[in-house]
Amino acid sequence: MIRILLADDHPVVREGLRGMLSAEPDLEVVAEASNGPQAEALAASLGAAGLDLILMDLRMPGGDGVESIARITAAGLPVRVVVLTTYEDDRDILRAVEAGAAGYLLKDMTRAELAGAVRAAVRGETVLAPTVAGRLVDRLRTRPERPRLSEREVSVLRLVAEGATNAEIGRRLFVAESTVKTHLLRVFGKLEVTDRTAAVTTAMRQGLL
């Protein structure tokens, strides 16, 4: 049995998805969340019980889906996260994939298509809606080469990955805390991210750490 968590801020959407998925003999919706932080908490608590997959909406009040995907990935939770949304903006797609999403699906899918994608994702495959796959390939073809971080920027980012604060990083590298902040801002700009978690996740996926 594949155990699924639904994360969507619309109750009617969750109800519809539950009905679609529960009609399949090997799929079971075990929990629901209305925002990203709730999904993170449920993933942490249900992970030991064998949670297999999270279907995550992107734009939810109270917590961005991509940020939650990044935190779930960084925490090493044994669960696959697949985006299920109405949005197919290039930036959303790239952010989700870089954060660790195992797939990116659109809400216009049929029940059979959704069930098949869920099974494929749990098997370890990457699942993408056809239009999303096309946009992703086009974007990656024209994307600039991998950003280059300086040796000091890499050192700062490694310490961030270890959970060190800016003050702790400054003490360990013998620099002022303001210098640490400057390095981080440069890293954010080069990696096109806005927070520490996304910076670490993106750097790891691009082989920079």
Short mmCIF file of C-alpha atoms in Angstrom, two decimals, residues 90-209:
data_model
loop_
_atom_site.label_atom_id
_atom_site.label_comp_id
_atom_site.label_asym_id
_atom_site.label_seq_id
_atom_site.Cartn_x
_atom_site.Cartn_y
_atom_site.Cartn_z
CA ASP A 90 9.38 28.37 -15.49
CA ARG A 91 10.63 29.80 -12.22
CA ASP A 92 8.25 27.66 -10.16
CA ILE A 93 9.30 24.52 -12.04
CA LEU A 94 13.02 25.15 -11.62
CA ARG A 95 12.71 26.12 -7.96
CA ALA A 96 10.73 22.96 -7.20
CA VAL A 97 13.14 20.65 -9.02
CA GLU A 98 16.18 22.28 -7.42
CA ALA A 99 14.56 22.00 -3.99
CA GLY A 100 14.32 18.23 -4.44
CA ALA A 101 10.86 17.58 -5.90
CA ALA A 102 10.53 14.12 -7.45
CA GLY A 103 8.04 15.44 -9.98
CA TYR A 104 5.90 18.32 -11.17
CA LEU A 105 2.29 17.57 -12.13
CA LEU A 106 -0.68 19.74 -13.11
CA LYS A 107 -4.19 19.52 -11.71
CA ASP A 108 -5.78 18.84 -15.08
CA MET A 109 -4.68 15.18 -14.93
CA THR A 110 -7.10 12.28 -15.07
CA ARG A 111 -7.42 9.87 -12.17
CA ALA A 112 -5.53 7.17 -14.08
CA GLU A 113 -2.71 9.58 -14.96
CA LEU A 114 -2.39 10.77 -11.37
CA ALA A 115 -2.38 7.24 -9.96
CA GLY A 116 0.24 6.16 -12.49
CA ALA A 117 2.43 9.14 -11.67
CA VAL A 118 2.19 8.42 -7.94
CA ARG A 119 3.27 4.82 -8.45
CA ALA A 120 6.13 5.88 -10.72
CA ALA A 121 7.38 8.47 -8.23
CA VAL A 122 7.39 5.93 -5.41
CA ARG A 123 9.40 3.58 -7.63
CA GLY A 124 12.05 6.29 -7.81
CA GLU A 125 11.19 7.80 -11.18
CA THR A 126 10.91 11.52 -11.92
CA VAL A 127 7.38 12.37 -13.03
CA LEU A 128 6.66 15.48 -15.08
CA ALA A 129 3.55 16.69 -16.86
CA PRO A 130 4.31 16.72 -20.63
CA THR A 131 4.13 20.51 -20.92
CA VAL A 132 6.31 20.90 -17.84
CA ALA A 133 8.92 18.51 -19.23
CA GLY A 134 9.08 20.54 -22.44
CA ARG A 135 9.46 23.84 -20.61
CA LEU A 136 12.12 22.40 -18.32
CA VAL A 137 14.19 21.05 -21.21
CA ASP A 138 13.93 24.35 -23.09
CA ARG A 139 14.93 26.33 -20.02
CA LEU A 140 17.90 24.11 -19.18
CA ARG A 141 19.18 24.31 -22.73
CA THR A 142 19.40 28.08 -22.51
CA ARG A 143 20.42 28.31 -18.87
CA PRO A 144 23.82 29.87 -18.11
CA GLU A 145 26.65 27.65 -16.90
CA ARG A 146 26.88 26.60 -13.27
CA PRO A 147 27.69 29.56 -11.00
CA ARG A 148 31.15 29.77 -9.51
CA LEU A 149 31.56 30.35 -5.79
CA SER A 150 34.77 31.62 -4.28
CA GLU A 151 36.68 29.45 -1.80
CA ARG A 152 35.52 31.66 1.06
CA GLU A 153 31.88 31.55 -0.11
CA VAL A 154 32.05 27.75 -0.19
CA SER A 155 33.53 27.72 3.32
CA VAL A 156 30.70 29.92 4.59
CA LEU A 157 28.07 27.76 2.89
CA ARG A 158 29.54 24.56 4.34
CA LEU A 159 29.20 26.01 7.82
CA VAL A 160 25.63 27.09 7.05
CA ALA A 161 24.93 23.48 6.06
CA GLU A 162 26.23 22.40 9.46
CA GLY A 163 23.71 24.69 11.13
CA ALA A 164 26.10 27.42 12.25
CA THR A 165 24.80 30.95 12.80
CA ASN A 166 26.42 33.98 11.18
CA ALA A 167 28.15 34.82 14.46
CA GLU A 168 29.51 31.27 14.79
CA ILE A 169 30.71 31.29 11.19
CA GLY A 170 32.49 34.59 11.78
CA ARG A 171 34.30 33.20 14.83
CA ARG A 172 35.36 30.01 13.03
CA LEU A 173 36.60 31.85 9.93
CA PHE A 174 38.06 34.78 11.90
CA VAL A 175 35.98 37.39 10.08
CA ALA A 176 33.35 39.90 11.16
CA GLU A 177 29.71 38.84 11.21
CA SER A 178 28.97 41.60 8.67
CA THR A 179 31.49 39.96 6.32
CA VAL A 180 29.69 36.65 6.68
CA LYS A 181 26.41 38.36 5.74
CA THR A 182 28.08 39.89 2.67
CA HIS A 183 29.35 36.48 1.54
CA LEU A 184 25.89 34.98 2.00
CA LEU A 185 24.22 37.73 0.01
CA ARG A 186 26.67 37.09 -2.83
CA VAL A 187 25.95 33.35 -2.64
CA PHE A 188 22.19 34.01 -2.74
CA GLY A 189 22.65 36.17 -5.83
CA LYS A 190 24.83 33.65 -7.65
CA LEU A 191 22.51 30.74 -6.88
CA GLU A 192 19.34 32.78 -7.46
CA VAL A 193 17.84 31.89 -4.08
CA THR A 194 16.49 33.92 -1.18
CA ASP A 195 17.24 31.90 1.94
CA ARG A 196 19.91 29.72 3.60
CA THR A 197 18.10 26.40 3.16
CA ALA A 198 17.59 26.92 -0.55
CA ALA A 199 21.22 28.02 -0.93
CA VAL A 200 22.54 24.82 0.66
CA THR A 201 20.14 22.58 -1.27
CA THR A 202 20.87 24.27 -4.60
CA ALA A 203 24.63 24.21 -4.03
CA MET A 204 24.53 20.50 -3.21
CA ARG A 205 22.47 19.67 -6.27
CA GLN A 206 24.82 21.64 -8.49
CA GLY A 207 27.89 19.93 -7.04
CA LEU A 208 29.22 23.08 -5.43
CA LEU A 209 29.44 21.54 -1.94
#
